Short mmCIF file of C-alpha atoms in Angstrom, two decimals:
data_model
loop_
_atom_site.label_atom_id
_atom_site.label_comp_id
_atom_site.label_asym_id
_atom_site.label_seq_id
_atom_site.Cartn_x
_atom_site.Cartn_y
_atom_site.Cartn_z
CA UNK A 1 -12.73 -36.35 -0.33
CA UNK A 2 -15.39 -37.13 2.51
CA UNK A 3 -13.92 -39.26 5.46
CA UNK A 4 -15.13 -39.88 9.38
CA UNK A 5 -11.25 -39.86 9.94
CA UNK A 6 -10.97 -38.66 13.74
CA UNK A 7 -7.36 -36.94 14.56
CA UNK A 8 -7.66 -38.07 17.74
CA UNK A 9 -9.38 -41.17 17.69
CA UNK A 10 -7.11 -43.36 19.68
CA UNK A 11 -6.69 -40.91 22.32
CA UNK A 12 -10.48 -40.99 22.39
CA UNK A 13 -11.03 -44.56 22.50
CA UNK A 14 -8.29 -44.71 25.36
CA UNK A 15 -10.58 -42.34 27.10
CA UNK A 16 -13.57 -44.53 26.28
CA UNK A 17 -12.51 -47.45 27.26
CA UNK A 18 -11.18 -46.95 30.72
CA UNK A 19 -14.31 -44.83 31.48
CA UNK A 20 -16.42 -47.79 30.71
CA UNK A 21 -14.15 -50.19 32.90
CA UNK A 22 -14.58 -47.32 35.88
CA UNK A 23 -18.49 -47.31 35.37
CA UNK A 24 -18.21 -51.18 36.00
CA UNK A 25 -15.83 -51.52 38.19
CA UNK A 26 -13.98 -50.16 41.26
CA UNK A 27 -10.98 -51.73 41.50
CA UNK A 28 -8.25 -52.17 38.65
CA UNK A 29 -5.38 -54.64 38.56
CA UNK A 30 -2.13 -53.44 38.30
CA UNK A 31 -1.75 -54.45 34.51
CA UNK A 32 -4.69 -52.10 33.81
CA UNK A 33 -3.08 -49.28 35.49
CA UNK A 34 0.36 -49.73 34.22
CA UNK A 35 -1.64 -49.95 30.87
CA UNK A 36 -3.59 -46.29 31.77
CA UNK A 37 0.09 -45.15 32.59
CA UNK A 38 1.56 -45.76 29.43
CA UNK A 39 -0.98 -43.97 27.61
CA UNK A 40 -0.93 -41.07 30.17
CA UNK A 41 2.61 -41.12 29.14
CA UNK A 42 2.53 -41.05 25.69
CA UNK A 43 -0.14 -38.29 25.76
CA UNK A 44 2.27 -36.34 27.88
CA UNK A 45 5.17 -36.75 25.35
CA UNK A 46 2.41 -35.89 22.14
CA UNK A 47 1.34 -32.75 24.47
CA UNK A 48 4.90 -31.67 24.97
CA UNK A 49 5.67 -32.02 21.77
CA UNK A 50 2.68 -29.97 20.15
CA UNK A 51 3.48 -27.35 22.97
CA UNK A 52 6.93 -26.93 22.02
CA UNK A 53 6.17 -27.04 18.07
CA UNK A 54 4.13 -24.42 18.81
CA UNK A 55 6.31 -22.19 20.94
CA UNK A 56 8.41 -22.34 18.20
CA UNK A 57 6.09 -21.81 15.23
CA UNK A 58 5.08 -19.06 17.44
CA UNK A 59 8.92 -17.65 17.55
CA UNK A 60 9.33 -18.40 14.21
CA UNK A 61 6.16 -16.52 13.34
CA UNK A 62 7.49 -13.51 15.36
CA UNK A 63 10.43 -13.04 13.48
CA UNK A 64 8.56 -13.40 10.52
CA UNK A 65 6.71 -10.29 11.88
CA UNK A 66 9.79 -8.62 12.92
CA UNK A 67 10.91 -8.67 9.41
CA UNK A 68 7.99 -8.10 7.75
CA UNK A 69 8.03 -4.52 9.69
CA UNK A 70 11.45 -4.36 8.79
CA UNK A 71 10.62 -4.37 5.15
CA UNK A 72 7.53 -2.27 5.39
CA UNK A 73 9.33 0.56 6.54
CA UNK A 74 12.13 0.18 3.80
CA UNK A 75 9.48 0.02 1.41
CA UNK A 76 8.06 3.47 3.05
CA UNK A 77 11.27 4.91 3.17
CA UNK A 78 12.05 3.76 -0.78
CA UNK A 79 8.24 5.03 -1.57
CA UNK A 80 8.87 8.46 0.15
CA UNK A 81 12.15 8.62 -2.09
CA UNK A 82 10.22 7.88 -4.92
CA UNK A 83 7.68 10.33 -4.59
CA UNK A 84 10.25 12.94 -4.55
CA UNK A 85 10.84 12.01 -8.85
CA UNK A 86 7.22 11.38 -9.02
CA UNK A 87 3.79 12.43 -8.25
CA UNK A 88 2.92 11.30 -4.35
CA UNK A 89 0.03 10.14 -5.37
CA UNK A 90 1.19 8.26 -8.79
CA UNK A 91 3.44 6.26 -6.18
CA UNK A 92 0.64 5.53 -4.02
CA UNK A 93 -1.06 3.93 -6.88
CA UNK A 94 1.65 2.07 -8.09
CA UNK A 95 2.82 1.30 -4.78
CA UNK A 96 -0.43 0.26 -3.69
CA UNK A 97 -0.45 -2.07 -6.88
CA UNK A 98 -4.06 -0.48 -8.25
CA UNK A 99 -2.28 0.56 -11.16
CA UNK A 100 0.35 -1.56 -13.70
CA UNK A 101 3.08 0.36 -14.54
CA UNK A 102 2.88 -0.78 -18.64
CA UNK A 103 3.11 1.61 -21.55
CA UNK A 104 -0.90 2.15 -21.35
CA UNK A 105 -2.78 5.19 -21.70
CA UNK A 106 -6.20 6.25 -21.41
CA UNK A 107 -8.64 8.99 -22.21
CA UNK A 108 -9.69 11.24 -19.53
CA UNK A 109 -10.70 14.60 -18.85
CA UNK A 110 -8.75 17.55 -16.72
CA UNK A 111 -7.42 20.25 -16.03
CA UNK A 112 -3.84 20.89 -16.88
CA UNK A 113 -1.98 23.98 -15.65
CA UNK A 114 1.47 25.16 -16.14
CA UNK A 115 3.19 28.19 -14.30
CA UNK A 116 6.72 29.99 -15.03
CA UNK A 117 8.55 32.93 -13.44
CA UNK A 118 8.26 35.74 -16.34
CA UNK A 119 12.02 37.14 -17.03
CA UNK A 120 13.48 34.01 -15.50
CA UNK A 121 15.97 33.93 -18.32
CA UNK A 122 17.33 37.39 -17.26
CA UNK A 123 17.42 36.89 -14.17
CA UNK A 124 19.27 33.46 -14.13
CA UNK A 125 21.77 35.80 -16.24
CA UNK A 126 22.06 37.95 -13.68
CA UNK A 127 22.94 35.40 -10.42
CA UNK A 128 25.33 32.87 -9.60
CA UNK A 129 24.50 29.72 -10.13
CA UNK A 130 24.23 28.87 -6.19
CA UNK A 131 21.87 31.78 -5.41
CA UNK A 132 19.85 31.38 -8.69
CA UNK A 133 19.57 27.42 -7.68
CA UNK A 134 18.74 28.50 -3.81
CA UNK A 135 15.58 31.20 -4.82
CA UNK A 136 14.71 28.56 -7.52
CA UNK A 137 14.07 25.57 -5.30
CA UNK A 138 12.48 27.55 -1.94
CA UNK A 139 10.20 28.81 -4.84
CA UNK A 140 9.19 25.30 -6.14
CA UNK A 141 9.62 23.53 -2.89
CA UNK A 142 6.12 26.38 -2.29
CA UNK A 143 4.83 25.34 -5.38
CA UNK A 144 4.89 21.65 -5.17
CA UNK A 145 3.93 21.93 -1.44
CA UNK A 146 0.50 24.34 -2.34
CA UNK A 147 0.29 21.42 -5.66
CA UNK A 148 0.31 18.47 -3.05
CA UNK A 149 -1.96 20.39 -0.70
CA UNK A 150 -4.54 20.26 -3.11
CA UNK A 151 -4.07 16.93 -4.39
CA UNK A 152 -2.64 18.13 -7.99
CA UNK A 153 -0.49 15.43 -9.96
CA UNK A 154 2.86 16.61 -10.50
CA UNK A 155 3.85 16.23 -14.29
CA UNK A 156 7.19 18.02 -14.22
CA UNK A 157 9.11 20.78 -13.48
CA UNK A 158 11.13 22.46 -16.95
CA UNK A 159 13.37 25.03 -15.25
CA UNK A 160 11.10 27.62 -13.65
CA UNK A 161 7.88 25.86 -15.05
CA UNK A 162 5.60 24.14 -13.57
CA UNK A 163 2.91 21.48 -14.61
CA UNK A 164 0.25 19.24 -12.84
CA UNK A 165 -3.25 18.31 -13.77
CA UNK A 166 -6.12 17.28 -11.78
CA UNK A 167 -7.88 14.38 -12.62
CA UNK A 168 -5.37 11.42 -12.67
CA UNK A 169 -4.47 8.98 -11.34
CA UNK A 170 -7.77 9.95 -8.84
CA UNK A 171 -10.37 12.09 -9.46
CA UNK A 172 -12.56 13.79 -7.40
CA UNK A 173 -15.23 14.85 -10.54
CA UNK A 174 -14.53 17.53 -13.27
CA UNK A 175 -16.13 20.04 -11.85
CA UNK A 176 -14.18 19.33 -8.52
CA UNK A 177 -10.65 19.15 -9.95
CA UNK A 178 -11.34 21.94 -11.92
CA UNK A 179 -12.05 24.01 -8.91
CA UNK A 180 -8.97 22.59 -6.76
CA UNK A 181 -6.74 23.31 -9.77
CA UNK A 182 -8.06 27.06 -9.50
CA UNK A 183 -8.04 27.11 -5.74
CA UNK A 184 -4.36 25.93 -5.80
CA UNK A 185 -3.42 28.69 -8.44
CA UNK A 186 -4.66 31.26 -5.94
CA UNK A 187 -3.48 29.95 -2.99
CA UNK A 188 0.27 29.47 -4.95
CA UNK A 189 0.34 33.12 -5.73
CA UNK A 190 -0.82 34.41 -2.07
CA UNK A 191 2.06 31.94 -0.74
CA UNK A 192 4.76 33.16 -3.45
CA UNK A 193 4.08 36.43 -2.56
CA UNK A 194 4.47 36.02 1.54
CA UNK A 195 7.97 34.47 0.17
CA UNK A 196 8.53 37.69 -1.81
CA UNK A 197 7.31 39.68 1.56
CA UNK A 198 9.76 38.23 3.98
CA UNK A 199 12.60 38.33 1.58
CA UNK A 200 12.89 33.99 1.64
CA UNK A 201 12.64 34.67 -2.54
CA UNK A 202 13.30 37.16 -5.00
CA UNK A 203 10.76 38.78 -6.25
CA UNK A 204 9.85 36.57 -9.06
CA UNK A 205 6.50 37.19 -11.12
CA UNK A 206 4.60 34.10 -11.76
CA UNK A 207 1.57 33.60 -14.57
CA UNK A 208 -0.16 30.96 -14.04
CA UNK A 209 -2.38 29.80 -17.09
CA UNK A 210 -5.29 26.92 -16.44
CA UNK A 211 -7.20 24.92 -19.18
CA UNK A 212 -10.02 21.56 -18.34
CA UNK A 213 -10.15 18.82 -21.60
CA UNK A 214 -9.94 15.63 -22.63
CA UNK A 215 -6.47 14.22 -23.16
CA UNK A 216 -4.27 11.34 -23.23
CA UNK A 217 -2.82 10.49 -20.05
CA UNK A 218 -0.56 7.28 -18.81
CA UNK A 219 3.03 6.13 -19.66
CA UNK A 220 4.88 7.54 -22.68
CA UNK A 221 7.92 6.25 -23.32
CA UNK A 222 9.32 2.38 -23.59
CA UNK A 223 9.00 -0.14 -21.43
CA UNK A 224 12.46 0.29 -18.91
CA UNK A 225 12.15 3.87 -19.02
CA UNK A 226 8.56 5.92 -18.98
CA UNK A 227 7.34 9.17 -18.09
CA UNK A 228 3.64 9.48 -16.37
CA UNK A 229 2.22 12.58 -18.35
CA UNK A 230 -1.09 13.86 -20.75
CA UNK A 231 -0.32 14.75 -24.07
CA UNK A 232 -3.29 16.35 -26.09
CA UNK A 233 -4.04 19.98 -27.34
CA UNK A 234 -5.61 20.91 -23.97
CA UNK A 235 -2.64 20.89 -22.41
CA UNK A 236 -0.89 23.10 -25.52
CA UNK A 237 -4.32 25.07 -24.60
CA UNK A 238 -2.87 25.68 -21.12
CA UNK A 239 0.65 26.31 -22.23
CA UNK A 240 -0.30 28.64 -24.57
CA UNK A 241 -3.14 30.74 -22.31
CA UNK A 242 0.34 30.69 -19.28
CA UNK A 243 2.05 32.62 -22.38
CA UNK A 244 -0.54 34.97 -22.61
CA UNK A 245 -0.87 35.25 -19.02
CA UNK A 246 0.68 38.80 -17.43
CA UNK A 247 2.78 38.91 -14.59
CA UNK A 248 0.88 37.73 -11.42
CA UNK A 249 -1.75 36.78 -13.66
CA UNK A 250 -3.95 33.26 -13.54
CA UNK A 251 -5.61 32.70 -16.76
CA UNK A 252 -8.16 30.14 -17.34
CA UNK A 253 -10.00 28.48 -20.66
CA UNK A 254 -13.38 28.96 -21.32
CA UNK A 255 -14.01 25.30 -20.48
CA UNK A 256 -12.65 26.00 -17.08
CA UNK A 257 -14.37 29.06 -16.44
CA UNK A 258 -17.84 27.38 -17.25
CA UNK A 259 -16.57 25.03 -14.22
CA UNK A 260 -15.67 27.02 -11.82
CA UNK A 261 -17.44 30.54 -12.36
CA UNK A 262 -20.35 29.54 -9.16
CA UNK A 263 -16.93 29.90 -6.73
CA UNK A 264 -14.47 32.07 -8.04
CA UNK A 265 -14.15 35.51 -9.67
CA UNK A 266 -13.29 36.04 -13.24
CA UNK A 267 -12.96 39.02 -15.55
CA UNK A 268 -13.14 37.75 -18.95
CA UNK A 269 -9.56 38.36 -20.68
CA UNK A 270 -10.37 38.14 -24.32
CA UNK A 271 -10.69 35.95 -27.05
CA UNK A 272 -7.13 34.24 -28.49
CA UNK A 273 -5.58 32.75 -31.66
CA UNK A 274 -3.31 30.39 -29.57
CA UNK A 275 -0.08 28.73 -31.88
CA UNK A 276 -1.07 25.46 -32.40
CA UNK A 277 -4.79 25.96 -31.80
CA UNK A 278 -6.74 25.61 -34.78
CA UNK A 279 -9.69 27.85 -32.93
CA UNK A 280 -9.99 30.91 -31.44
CA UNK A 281 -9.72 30.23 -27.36
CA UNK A 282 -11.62 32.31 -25.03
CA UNK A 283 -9.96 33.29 -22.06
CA UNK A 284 -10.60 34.96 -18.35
CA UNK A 285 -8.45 36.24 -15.65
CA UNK A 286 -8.79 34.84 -12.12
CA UNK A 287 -9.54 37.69 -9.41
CA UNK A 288 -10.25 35.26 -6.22
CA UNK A 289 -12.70 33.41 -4.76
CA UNK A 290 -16.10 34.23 -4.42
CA UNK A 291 -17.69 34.73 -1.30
CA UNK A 292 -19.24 31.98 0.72
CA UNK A 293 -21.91 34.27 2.73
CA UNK A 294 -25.52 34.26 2.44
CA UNK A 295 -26.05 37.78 2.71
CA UNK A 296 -23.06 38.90 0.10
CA UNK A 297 -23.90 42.80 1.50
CA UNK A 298 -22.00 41.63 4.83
CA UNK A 299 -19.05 40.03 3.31
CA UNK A 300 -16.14 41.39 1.39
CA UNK A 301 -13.42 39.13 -0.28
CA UNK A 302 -11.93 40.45 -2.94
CA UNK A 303 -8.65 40.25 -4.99
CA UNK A 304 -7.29 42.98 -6.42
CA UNK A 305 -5.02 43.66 -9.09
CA UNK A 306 -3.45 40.40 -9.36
CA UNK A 307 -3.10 39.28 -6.29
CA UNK A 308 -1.13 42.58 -5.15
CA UNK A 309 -4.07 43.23 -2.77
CA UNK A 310 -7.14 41.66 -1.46
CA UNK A 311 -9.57 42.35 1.29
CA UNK A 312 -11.83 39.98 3.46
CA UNK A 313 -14.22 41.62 5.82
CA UNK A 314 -16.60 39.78 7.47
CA UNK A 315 -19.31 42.08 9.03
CA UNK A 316 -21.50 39.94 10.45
CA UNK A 317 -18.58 39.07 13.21
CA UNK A 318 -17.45 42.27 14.13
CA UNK A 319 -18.78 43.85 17.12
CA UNK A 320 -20.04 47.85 16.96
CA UNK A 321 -16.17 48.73 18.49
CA UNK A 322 -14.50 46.43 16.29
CA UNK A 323 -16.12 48.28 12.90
CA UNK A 324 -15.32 51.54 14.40
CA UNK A 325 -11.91 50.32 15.00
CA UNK A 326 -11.61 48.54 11.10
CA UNK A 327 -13.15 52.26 9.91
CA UNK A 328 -10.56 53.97 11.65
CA UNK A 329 -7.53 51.69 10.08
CA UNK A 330 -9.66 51.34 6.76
CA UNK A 331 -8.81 55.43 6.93
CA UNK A 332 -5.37 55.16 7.94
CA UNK A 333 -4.49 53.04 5.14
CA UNK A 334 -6.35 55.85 2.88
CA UNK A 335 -4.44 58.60 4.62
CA UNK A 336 -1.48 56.68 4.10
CA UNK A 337 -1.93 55.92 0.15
CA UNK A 338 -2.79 59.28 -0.86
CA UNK A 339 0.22 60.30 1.05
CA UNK A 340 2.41 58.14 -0.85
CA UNK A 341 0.60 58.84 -4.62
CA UNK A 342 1.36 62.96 -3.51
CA UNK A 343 4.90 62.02 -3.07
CA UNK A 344 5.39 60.03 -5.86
CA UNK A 345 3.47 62.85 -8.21
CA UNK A 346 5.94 65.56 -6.64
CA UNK A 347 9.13 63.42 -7.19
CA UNK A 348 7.94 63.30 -10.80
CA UNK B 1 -4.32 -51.84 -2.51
CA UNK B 2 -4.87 -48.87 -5.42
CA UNK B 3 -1.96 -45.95 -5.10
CA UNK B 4 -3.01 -42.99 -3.64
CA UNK B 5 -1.50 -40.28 -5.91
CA UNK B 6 -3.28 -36.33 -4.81
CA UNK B 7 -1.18 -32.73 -6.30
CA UNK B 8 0.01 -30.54 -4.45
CA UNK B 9 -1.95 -27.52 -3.80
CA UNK B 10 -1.38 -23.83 -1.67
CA UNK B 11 -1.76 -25.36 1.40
CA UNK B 12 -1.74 -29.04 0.92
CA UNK B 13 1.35 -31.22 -0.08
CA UNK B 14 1.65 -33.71 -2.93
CA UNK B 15 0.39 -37.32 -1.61
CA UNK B 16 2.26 -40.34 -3.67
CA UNK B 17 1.49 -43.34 -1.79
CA UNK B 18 2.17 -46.79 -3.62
CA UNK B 19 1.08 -49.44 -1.50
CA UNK B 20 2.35 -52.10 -4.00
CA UNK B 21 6.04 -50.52 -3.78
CA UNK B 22 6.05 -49.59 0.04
CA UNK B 23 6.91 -46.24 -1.33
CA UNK B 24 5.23 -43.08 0.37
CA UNK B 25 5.81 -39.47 -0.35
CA UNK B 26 4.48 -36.60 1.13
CA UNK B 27 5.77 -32.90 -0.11
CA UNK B 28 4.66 -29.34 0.08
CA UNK B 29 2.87 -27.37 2.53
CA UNK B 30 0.11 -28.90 5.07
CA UNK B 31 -2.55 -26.53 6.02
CA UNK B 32 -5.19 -27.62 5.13
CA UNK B 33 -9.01 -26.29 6.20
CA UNK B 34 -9.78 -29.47 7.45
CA UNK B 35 -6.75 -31.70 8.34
CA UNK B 36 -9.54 -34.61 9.26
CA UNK B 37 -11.38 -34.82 5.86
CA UNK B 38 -8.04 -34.44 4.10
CA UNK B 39 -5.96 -36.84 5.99
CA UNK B 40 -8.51 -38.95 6.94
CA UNK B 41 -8.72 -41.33 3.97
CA UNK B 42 -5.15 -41.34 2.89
CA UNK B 43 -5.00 -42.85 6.42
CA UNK B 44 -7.80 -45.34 6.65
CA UNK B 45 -6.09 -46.84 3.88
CA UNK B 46 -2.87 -46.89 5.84
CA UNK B 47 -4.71 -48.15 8.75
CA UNK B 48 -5.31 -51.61 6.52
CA UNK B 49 -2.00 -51.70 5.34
CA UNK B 50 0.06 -51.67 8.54
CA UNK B 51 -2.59 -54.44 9.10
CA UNK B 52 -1.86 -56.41 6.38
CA UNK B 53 1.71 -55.86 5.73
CA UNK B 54 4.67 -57.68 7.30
CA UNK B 55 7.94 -59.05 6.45
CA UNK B 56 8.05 -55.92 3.83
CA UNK B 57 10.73 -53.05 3.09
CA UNK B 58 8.43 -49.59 3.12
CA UNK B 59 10.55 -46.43 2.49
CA UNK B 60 9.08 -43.12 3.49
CA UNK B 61 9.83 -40.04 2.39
CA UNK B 62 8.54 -36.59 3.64
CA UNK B 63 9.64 -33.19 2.65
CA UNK B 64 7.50 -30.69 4.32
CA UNK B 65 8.30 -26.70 3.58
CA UNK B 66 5.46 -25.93 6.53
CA UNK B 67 2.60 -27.37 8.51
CA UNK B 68 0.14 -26.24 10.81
CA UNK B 69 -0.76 -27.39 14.29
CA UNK B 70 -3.41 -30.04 12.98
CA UNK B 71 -0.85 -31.08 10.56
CA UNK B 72 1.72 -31.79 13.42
CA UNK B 73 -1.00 -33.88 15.08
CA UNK B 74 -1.64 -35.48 11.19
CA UNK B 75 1.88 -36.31 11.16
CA UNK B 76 2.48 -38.01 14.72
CA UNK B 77 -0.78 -40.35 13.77
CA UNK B 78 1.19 -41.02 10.33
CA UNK B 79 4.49 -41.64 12.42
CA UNK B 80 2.77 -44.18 14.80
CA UNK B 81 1.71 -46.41 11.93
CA UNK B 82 4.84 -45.97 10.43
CA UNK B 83 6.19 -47.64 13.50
CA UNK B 84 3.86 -49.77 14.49
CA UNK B 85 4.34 -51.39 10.73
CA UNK B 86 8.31 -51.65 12.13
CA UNK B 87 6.83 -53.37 14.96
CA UNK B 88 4.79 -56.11 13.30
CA UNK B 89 8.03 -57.15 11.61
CA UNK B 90 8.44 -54.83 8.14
CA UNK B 91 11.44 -52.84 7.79
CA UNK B 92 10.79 -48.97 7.39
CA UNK B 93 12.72 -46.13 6.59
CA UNK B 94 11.87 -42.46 6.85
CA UNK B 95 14.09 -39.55 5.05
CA UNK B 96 12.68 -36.45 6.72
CA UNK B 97 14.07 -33.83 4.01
CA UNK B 98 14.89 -30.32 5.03
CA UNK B 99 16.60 -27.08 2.96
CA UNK B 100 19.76 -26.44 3.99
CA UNK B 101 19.01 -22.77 5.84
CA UNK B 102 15.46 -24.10 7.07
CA UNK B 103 16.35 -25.54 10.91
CA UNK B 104 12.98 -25.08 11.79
CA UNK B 105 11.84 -28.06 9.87
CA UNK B 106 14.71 -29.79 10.72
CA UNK B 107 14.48 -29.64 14.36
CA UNK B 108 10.70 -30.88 13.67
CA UNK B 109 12.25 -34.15 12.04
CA UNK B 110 14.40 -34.39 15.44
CA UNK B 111 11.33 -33.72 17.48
CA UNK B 112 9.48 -36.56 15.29
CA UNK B 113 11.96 -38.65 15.66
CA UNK B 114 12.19 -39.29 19.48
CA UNK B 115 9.37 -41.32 19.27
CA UNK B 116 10.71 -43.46 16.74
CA UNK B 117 12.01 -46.65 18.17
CA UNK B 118 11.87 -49.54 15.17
CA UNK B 119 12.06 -46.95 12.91
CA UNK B 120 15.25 -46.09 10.71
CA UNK B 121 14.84 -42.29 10.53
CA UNK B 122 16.86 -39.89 8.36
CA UNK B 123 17.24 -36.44 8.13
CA UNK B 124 18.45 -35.25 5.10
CA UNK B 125 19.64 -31.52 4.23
CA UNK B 126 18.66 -30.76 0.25
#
């Protein structure tokens, strides 16, 4: 639709007119002014109006505001309480509408893990129900909080067992999520264990087992009720190398091992016939992370014995005093070792 | 004159004007991009009819959900043909329709209607 139509044409051709009359003229009669009044006046009232439906569009617009922050932060607040049942970042997506929540599922590759406290069934015997509930949740609370951390998606929680993968709903690259997922196991079991130090826990032993492959992952379930998980036998791989997993132990796939082995440590484990495999799986145990240091000489960061001790020593920052000083304790703690072995030998 | 019948879209309202009936009908939302160009020959058609029309009954209907400033302005320039076609002798009657809860646009019909003096204006809560 193409028009000259002028919004304000007759205010314009008021304004015209009586500037021609002024540029030939100087005097007016008293009809012409009275005339000039009335559309003075009538301008006036069409100003007043517009200023006034604007003042109040303008009020109405900031109560539209008002509420609209109202309902943002009930949406935040019901988003935060739904990303206590599910994955923060799952509710991101949804919430953030990139992702439908429909019964769809798609193909992708990652790395699954799954944790559980070895002898949890005897020791739930063995506590009340409040106590066993208390050591339970300050123990996942860690785990979930290491899992977010590290940007893991939270499958579920079966009693003492754990599961996330990497990979879903965001990816930062196989290789990446592979390495987080390994990173996180570590970190989880150096966390766990300052728990276990300061007497928060009990002293529960985790295994930890870690496998990177393609499955399913998306909604299962019907349409008014669905669970966000992966389903494949990767992640019955990484059930199954958790069972074989010792106490304090993180055991990783082959397939994650090839990802990862530039950064961290591994001592290879063995090779398994896993239930529900239908090939032998090879598997390594995770001793820590490998040092970041040019000059590897200078550098020591090392994880021993599952986890129960590890040493970091950079040389390169310590001053002449300072590695007379670290020699000195490095010797104390010796001393104090072979003190302890003697009196455990003689109380044998 | 040939009806002027334009649907409603996101930001501009349905346009139903029968010139042979003296029946107009605006309804919807008015924000258009450019209030001129879409206004502008709905109302050069209006212009000829206020000239040519007297001695007629013209009923006018407007139910407006929202408008814009320009639209405000639209809607004055719509209101002084309306009465300057009261003027030259035709009798018109405006139903300004509002929802129930929405005083907002019902204290825009009041506003509009101030200026209205040979005009029969209604408002009307739907």
């Amino acid at each position: 639709m193409s028009s000259n139509y002028n919004l304000f044409a007759t205010e314009e051709s008021v304004i015209e007119s009586f500037s021609e009359k002024l540029a030939q003229k100087s005097h007016f009669e008293a009809s012409e002014i009275e005339q000039i009044l009335k559309e003075y006046k009538k301008l006036f009232k069409s100003t007043k109006r517009l200023v006034r439906m604007s003042d109040r569009k303008e009020k109405e617009l900031n109560s539209l505001n008002t509420l609209m922050k109202e309902k943002n932060a009930l949406l935040e607040l019901l988003s935060e309480r739904l990303s206590r049942y599910i994955s923060p970042q799952l509710a991101k997506t949804i919430l953030e509408d990139k992702q439908d929540v429909l019964l769809e599922t798609s193909r992708k590759k990652l790395t699954i893990f799954f944790s559980d406290i070895v002898g949890f069934a005897e020791i739930a015997d063995k506590l009340e129900s409040e106590e066993l509930t208390y050591h339970l949740n300050a123990y996942l609370e860690e785990m979930t909080k290491v899992a977010l951390e590290y940007g893991a998606t939270i499958d579920k929680y079966m009693g003492d067992s754990l599961m996330v993968f990497f990979g879903d709903p965001v990816s930062k690259g196989v290789k990446e999520d592979a390495l987080l997922c390994v990173q996180m196991a570590l970190e989880m079991r150096k966390r766990i264990r300052s728990l276990i130090n300061n007497g928060t826990i009990l002293p529960f032993k985790t295994r930890i087992g870690i496998n990177t492959g393609y499955g399913t992952v998306g909604n299962f379930g019907s349409k008014s009720r669905m669970d966000y998980t992966v389903i494949g036998k990767e992640v019955n791989i990484a059930s199954r190398l958790e069972g074989v997993a010792n106490e304090g132990e993180i055991v990783v796939s082959d397939a994650t091992y090839q990802l990862v082995k530039e950064n961290i440590k591994c001592e290879e484990r063995g090779v398994f016939e896993l239930k529900g495999v239908s090939h032998p799986v090879k598997a390594y145990r995770v001793d820590g992370k490998k040092s970041k240091g040019k000059n590897s000489s200078h550098i020591f960061d090392t994880e021993l014995f599952g986890g129960a001790a590890s040493i970091n020593i950079d040389s390169d920052k310590l001053t002449q005093e300072e590695k007379q000083a670290l020699l000195k304790f490095l010797e104390d703690v010796s001393e104090k070792l072979r003190y302890e072995e003697k009196l455990e030998r003689e109380n044998q | 004159m040939e009806r002027i019948f334009i649907e409603k879209t996101e930001s501009t309202p349905l346009v139903d004007f029968d010139f042979e009936k003296g029946v107009f009908l605006l309804k919807g939302e008015s924000y258009p991009e450019n209030v001129s160009s879409f206004y502008g020959e709905i109302f050069e058609k209006l212009e000829v009819f206020v000239r040519e029309s007297e001695d007629r009954d013209i009923s006018v209907e407007i139910e407006l959900i929202y408008f814009n400033s320009s639209s405000v302005k639209a809607i004055m320039n719509f209101l002084d043909m309306m009465e300057e076609l009261a003027n030259n002798g035709n009798k018109v009657t405006i139903n300004w329709l509002y929802e129930a809860d929405d005083e907002t646009i019902m204290e825009f019909g009041e506003e509009f209607s101030e200026d209205l003096e040979s005009v029969e204006f209604h408002l009307k809560e739907i």
